[in-house]
XYZ file of C-alpha atoms in Angstrom:
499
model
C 56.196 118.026 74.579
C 58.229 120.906 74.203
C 59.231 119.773 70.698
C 55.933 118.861 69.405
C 54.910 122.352 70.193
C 57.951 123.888 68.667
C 57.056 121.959 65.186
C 53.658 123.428 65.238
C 54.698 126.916 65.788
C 57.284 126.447 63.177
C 55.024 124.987 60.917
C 52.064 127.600 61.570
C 55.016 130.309 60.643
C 56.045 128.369 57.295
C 52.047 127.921 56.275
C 51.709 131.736 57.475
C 54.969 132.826 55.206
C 53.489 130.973 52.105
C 50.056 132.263 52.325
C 51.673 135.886 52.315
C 53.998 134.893 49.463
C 51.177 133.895 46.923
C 48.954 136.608 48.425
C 51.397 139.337 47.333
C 53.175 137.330 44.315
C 48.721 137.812 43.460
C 48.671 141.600 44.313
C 51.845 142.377 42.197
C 50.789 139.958 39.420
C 50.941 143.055 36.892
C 53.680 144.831 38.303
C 55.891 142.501 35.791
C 54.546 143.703 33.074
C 55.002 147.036 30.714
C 51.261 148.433 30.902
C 48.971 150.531 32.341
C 48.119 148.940 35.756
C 44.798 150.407 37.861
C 45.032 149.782 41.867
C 42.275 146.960 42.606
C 41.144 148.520 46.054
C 40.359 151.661 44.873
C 38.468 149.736 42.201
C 36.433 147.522 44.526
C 35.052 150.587 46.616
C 34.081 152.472 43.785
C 32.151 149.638 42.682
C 30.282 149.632 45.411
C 28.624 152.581 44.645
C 28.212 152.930 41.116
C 27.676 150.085 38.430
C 30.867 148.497 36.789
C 30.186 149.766 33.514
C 30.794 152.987 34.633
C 34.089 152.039 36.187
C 35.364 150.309 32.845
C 34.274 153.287 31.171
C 36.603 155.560 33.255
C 39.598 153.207 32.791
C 38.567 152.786 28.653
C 38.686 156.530 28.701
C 42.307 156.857 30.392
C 43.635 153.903 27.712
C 42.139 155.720 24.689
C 43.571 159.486 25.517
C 47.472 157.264 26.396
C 46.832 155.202 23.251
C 47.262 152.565 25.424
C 45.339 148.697 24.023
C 44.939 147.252 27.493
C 44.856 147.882 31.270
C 45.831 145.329 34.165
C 43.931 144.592 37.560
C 43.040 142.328 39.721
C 39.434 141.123 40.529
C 39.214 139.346 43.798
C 42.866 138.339 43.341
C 42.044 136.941 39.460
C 44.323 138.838 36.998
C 42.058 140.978 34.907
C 42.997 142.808 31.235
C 40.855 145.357 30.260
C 41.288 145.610 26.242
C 40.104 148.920 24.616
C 41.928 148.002 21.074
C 39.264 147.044 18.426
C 41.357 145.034 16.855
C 42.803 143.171 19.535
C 38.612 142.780 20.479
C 37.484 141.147 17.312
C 40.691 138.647 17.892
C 39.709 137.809 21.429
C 36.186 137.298 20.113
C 36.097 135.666 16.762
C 40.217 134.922 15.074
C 41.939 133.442 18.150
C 38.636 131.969 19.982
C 39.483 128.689 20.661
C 42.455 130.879 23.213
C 39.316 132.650 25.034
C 36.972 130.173 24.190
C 35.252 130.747 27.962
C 32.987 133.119 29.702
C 34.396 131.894 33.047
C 31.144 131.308 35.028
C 30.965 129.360 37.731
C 28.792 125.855 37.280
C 28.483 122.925 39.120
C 26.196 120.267 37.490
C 25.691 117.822 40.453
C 24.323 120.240 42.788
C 22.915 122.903 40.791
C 21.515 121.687 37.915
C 20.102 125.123 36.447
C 23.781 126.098 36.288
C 24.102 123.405 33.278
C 23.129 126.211 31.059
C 24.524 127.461 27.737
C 25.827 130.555 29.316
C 28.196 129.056 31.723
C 29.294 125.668 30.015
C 32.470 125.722 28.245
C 35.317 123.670 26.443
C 33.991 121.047 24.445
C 30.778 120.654 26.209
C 29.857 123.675 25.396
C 30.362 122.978 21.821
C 28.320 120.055 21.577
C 25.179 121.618 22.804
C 25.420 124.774 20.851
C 25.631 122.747 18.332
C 22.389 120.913 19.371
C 20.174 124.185 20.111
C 21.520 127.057 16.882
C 18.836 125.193 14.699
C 15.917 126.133 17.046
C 16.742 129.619 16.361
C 16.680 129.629 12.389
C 14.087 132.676 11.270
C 11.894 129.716 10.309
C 11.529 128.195 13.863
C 10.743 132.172 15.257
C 8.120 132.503 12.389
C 6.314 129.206 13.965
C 6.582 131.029 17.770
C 5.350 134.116 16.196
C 1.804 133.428 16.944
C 1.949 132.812 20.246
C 4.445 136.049 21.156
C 1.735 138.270 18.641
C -1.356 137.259 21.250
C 0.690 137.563 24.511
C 0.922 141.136 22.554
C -2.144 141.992 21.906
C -3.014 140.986 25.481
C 0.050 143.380 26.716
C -2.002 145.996 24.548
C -5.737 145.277 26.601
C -3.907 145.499 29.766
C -2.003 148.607 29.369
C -5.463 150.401 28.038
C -7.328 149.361 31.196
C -3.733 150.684 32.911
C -4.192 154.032 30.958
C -8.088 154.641 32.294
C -7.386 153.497 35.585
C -4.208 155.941 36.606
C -5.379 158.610 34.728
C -2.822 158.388 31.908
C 0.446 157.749 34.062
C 1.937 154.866 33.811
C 5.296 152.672 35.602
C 6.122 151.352 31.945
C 9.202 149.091 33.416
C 7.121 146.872 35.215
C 4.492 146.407 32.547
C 7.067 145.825 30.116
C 8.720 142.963 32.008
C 5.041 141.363 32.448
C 5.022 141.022 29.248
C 8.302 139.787 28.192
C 7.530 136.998 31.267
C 4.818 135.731 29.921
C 6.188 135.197 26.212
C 9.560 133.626 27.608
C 7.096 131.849 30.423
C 5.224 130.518 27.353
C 7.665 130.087 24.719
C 10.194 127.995 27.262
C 7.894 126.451 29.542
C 4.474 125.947 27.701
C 2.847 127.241 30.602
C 0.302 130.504 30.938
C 2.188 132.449 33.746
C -0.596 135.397 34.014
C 1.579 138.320 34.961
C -0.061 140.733 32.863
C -3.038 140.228 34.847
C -1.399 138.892 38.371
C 1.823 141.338 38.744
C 3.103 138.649 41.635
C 2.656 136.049 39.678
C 5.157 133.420 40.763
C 6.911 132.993 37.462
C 7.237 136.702 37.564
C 8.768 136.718 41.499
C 11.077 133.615 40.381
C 12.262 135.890 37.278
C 13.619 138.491 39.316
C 15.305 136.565 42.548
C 16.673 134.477 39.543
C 19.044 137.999 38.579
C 19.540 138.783 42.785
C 20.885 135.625 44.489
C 24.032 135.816 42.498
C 27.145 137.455 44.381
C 29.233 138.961 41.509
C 32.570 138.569 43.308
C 31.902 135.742 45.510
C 31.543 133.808 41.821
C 34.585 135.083 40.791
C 36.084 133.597 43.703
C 34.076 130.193 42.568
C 34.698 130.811 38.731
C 39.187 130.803 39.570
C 38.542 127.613 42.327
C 35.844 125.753 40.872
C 37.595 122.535 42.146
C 37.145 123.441 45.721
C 34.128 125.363 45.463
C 32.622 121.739 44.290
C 33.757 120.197 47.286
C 31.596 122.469 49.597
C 28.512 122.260 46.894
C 28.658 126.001 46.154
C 25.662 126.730 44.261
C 25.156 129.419 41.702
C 21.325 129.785 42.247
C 19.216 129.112 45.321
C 17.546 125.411 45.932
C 14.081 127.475 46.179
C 14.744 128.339 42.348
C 15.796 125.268 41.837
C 13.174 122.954 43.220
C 10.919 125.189 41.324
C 12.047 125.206 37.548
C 13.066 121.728 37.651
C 9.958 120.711 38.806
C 8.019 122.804 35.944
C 10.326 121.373 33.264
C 10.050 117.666 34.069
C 5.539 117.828 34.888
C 5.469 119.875 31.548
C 7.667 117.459 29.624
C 6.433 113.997 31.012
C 2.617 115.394 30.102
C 3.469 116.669 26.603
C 5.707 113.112 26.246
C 2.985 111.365 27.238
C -0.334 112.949 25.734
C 1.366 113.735 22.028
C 1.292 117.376 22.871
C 3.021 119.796 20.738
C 3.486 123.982 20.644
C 5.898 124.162 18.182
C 7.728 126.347 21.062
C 11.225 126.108 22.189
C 10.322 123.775 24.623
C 9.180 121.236 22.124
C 12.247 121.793 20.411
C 14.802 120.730 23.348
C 12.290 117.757 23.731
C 12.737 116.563 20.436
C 16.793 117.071 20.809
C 16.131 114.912 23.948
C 14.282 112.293 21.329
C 16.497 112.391 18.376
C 18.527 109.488 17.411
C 22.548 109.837 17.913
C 24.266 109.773 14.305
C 27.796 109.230 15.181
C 29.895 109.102 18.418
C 30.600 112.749 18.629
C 27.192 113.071 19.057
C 25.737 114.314 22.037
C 22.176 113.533 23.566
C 20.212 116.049 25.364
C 18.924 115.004 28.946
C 16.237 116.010 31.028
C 19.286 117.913 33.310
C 19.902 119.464 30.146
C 16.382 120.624 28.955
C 15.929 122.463 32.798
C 19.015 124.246 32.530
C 18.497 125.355 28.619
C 14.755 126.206 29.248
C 15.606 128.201 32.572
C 18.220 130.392 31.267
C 16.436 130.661 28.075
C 13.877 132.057 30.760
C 15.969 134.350 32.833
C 18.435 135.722 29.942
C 14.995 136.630 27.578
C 12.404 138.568 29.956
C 14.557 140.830 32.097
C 16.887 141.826 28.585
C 14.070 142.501 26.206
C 11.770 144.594 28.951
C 14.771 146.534 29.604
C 15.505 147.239 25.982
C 11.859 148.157 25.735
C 11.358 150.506 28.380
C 14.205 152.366 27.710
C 13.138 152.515 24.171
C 9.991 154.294 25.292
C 11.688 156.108 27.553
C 13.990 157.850 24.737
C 11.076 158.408 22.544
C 8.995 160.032 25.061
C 11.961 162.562 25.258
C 12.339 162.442 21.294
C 8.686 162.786 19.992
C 10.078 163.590 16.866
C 12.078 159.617 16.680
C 8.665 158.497 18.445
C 6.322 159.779 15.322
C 8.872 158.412 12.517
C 8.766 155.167 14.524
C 4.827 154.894 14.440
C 4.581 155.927 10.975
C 6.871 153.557 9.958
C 4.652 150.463 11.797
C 1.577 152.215 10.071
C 3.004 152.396 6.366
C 4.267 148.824 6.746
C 0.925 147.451 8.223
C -0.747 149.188 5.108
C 1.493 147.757 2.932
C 0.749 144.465 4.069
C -2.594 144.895 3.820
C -3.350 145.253 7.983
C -1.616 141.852 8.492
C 0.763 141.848 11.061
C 3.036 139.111 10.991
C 6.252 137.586 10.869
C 7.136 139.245 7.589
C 5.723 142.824 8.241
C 7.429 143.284 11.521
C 10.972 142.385 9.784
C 10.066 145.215 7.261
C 9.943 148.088 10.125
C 13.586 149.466 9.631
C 12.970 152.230 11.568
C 11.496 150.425 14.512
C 14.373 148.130 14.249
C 16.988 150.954 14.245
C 15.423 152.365 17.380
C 15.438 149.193 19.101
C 19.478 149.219 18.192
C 19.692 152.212 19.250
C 18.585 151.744 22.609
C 20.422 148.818 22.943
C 24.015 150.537 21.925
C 23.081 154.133 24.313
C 21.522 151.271 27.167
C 23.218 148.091 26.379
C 21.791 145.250 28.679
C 24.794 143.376 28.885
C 27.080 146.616 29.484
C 30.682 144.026 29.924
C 31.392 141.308 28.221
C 33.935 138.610 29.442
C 36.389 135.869 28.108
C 38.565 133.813 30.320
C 42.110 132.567 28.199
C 42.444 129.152 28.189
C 45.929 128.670 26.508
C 48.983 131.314 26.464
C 48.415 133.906 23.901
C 50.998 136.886 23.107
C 48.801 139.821 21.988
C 50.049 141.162 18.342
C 51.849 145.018 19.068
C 53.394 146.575 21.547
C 54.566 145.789 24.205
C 53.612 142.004 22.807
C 51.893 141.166 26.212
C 51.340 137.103 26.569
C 48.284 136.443 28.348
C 48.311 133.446 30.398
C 46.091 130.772 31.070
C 43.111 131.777 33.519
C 43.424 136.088 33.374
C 40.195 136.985 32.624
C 39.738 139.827 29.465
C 36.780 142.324 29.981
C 35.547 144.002 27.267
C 34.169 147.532 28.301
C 30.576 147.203 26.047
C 29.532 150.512 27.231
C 32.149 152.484 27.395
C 32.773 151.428 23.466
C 28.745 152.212 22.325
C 29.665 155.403 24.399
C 32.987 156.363 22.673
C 32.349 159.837 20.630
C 34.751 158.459 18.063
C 32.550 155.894 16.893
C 28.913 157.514 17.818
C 29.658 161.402 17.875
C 27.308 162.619 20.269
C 27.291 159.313 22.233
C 24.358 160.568 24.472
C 21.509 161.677 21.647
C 19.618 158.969 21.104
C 19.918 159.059 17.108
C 18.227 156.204 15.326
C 19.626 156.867 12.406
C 23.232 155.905 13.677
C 22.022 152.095 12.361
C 20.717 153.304 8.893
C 22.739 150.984 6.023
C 25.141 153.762 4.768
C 26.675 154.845 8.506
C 26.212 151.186 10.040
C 28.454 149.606 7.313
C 31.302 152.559 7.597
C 31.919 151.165 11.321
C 34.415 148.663 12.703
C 32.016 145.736 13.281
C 32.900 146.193 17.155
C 31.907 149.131 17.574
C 28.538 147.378 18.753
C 28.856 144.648 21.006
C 25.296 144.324 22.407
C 25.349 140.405 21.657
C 28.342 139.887 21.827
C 30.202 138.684 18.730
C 31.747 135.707 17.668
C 31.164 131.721 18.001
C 29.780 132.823 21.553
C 27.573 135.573 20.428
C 23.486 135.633 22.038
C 22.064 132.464 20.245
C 18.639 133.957 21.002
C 19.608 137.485 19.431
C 17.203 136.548 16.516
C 14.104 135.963 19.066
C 15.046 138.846 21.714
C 14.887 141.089 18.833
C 11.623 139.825 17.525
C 9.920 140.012 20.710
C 11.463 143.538 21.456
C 9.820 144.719 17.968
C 6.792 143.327 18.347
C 5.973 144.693 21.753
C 6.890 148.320 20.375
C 5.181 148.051 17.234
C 1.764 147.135 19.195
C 2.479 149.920 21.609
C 3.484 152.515 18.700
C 0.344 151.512 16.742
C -2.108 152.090 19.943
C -0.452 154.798 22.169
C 1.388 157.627 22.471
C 4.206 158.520 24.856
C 5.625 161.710 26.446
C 7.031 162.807 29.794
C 5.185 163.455 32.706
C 5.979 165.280 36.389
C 7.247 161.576 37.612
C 9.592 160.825 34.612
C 13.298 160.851 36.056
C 15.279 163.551 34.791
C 18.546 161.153 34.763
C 18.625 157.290 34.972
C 20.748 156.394 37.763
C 21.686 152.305 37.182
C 21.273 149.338 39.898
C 24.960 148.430 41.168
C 24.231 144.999 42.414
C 22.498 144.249 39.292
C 25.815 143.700 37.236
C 24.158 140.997 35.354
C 22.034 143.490 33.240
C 21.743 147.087 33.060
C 18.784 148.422 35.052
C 17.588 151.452 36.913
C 17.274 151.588 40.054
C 13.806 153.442 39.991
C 10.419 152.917 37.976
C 10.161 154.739 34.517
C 6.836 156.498 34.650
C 5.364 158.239 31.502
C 2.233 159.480 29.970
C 0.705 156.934 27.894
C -2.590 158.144 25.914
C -4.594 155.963 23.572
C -4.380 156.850 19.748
């Protein structure tokens, strides 16, 4: 007796001395190495009460003024490299992809289907079904969905009018602006009329937004380094009530359009006929219905909460710049009159100062503020000190803190339009301006965010004018549980008058 007890004390003891072996071989991963290193609990409380762009920012700052390419930490234990060199960014992205070919989210297919999605596959998977969905991007499959985004507009345009009479000329444009975008992506993706413009809780609407909340940041960090035994316990990535729901609305809407001949020309017909299309050669891969959910959800999720944001902070800007907001609207007028009144497909792609605005916003409020890559394959970083990365470190690239850099923008916080005009645009490293990302990984649906970004500008440009009011925050202060996408934490109100 006495001996069986003495083997599991001494066995507790040799599990207990391992466990604090790897636990501080972990914590001192960095210490090995000849670079800046930041201390990961001081990081973790600070980003508990401001967002993680801001964080990155501080730490970008401290490698440009040290001249420094890169800074270590660690990120719930995962060895993370910060990389502030340009250079080194546009390898990591595009020259050396296939070594951080990854953006290291979490998925598990068998219990959480939605998680199937572009955004979080990767290897060759991941290949094979980008592959499958660039062509339903082309500028001729967005000039067929054109119609349909163009009357969601001009509905957007009705509602906000009855808005503007109703609260006496004050308006929360944030909400109203995501309304909008949900009912496009609702009936682009899904086919299906979701109403928010006239039912604010409409459930496609509700769905949107817990979509963006039931992921823990770190706690899929954890999942994203352990994925094998995170799968054993059936860790899911989003919530059965989200996914009950979009699977259900994928598979009623494709068996009826399947079996009644019905077509939209929308991005859901598109993924149906991928579904349909005959394999022509064994590295083919065929779409299935698993497939079309998770493509058509995150299609969902990534397009209505990105392009409201872009377009509220738009207005917000011009509402403090009435002299960018009157260019703006006389350059949606001349075009429209050039075009003889038509607006359409072609017209909207010939408003360069609309468009400049709208990449404006997006570099001084980028929605996706950090971008990620996860190495997959030992890489030694060209320079000094010559720093090998090593399978599994994850590389954040500081998005904001870049678009925010007065080398590259002087004035980084004037919102100057004319920042994207041809001659200064093409005198700038090309990542300087990272809103998409860049690479074989960049936004597939950056062609159709930016279309329905424009559009819903150019209708609000051409029928109302925008200015501050007594409830317009003075300064945006930013969500930091929303590290997803980069959104304040309060309503943007402004006064909206008819034209």
């Amino acid at each position: 007796m006495i001996g069986v007890s003495l083997l599991f004390v001494v066995s507790l003891v040799v599990v207990v001395a391992a466990g604090w072996l790897w636990l501080r071989k972990k914590q001192n991963y960095w210490n090995r190495f000849n670079i800046l290193t930041v201390d990961a609990s001081a990081l973790h409380q600070i980003r508990e009460r401001e967002h993680v762009a801001f964080v990155y920012e501080r730490i970008y700052k401290q490698l440009r003024e040290e001249q420094r390419p890169y800074a270590g930490f660690l990120t719930m234990l995962t060895p993370t490299l910060l990389v502030a060199d340009l250079d080194l960014l546009k390898l990591v992205y595009i020259s050396e992809f296939d070594s951080f070919p990854d953006r290291g989210f979490y998925a598990n297919f068998k219990d959480d289907p939605l998680s199937k999605n572009l955004v979080r596959l990767h290897g060759d998977l991941w290949r094979k079904v980008r592959t499958k969905l660039t062509p339903t991007f082309t500028s001729g499959r967005m000039r067929q969905m054109f119609g349909t985004v163009q009357a969601i507009g001009e509905n957007f345009i009705q509602v906000m009018a009855g808005q503007v009479e109703e609260l006496n000329n004050e308006l929360e444009v944030r909400d109203l602006c995501a309304r909008f975008t949900t009912d496009v992506i609702g009936n682009v993706a899904f086919g299906l009329e979701c109403n928010s413009l006239q039912e604010p809780q409409a459930e496609f609407r509700v769905k949107g937004d817990k979509a963006f909340y039931t992921i823990h940041p770190f706690m899929e960090m954890i999942a994203s380094t352990y994925p094998k035994l995170f799968h054993r316990f059936g860790y899911k990535v989003f919530t059965q009530e989200l996914i009950t729901f979009y699977s259900r609305i994928v598979r009623e809407t494709v068996e009826y359009r399947e079996k009644n001949g019905v077509k939209r020309n929308d991005f859901l017909d598109l993924l149906i006929e991928l579904k349909n299309s005959p394999l022509e050669g064994e590295a083919e891969y065929q779409l299935d219905m698993e497939d079309i959910i998770a493509q058509a959800f995150v299609f969902f999720i990534g397009g209505f909460e990105t392009s409201s944001s872009t377009m509220t902070f738009a207005l917000y800007e011009m509402a403090k710049n009435p002299q960018v907001q009157e260019r703006a609207r006389k350059d949606v007028q001349d075009t429209l009159e050039k075009h003889k009144g038509a607006f359409g497909y072609d017209s909207l792609n010939d408003m360069g100062y609309v468009r400049q605005v709208v990449q404006e916003t997006l570099r001084k409020h980028p929605v996706a503020p950090t971008g990620r890559r996860v190495c997959r394959r030992p890489f030694t970083l060209p320079g000094k000190p010559g720093l090998t990365v090593e399978p599994s470190v994850h590389i954040i690239i500081p998005v904001y803190a870049i678009h925010h850099d007065p080398e590259y923008y002087p004035q980084p916080e004037v919102f100057r339009p004319e920042r994207f005009a041809p001659n200064e645009k093409g005198q700038r490293h090309p990542m300087t301006y990272l809103p998409f990302g860049a690479g074989p990984r960049t936004c597939i649906a950056e062609r159709f965010g930016m279309m329905q970004t424009m559009m819903g500008l150019a209708l609000l440009l051409k029928n109302f004018k925008f200015s501050l009011c007594d409830r317009t925050v003075k300064q945006l202060t930013f969500d930091p549980f929303n590290v997803r996408v980069f959104n304040t934490k309060e309503g943007i109100y402004l006064r909206v008058e008819k034209i």
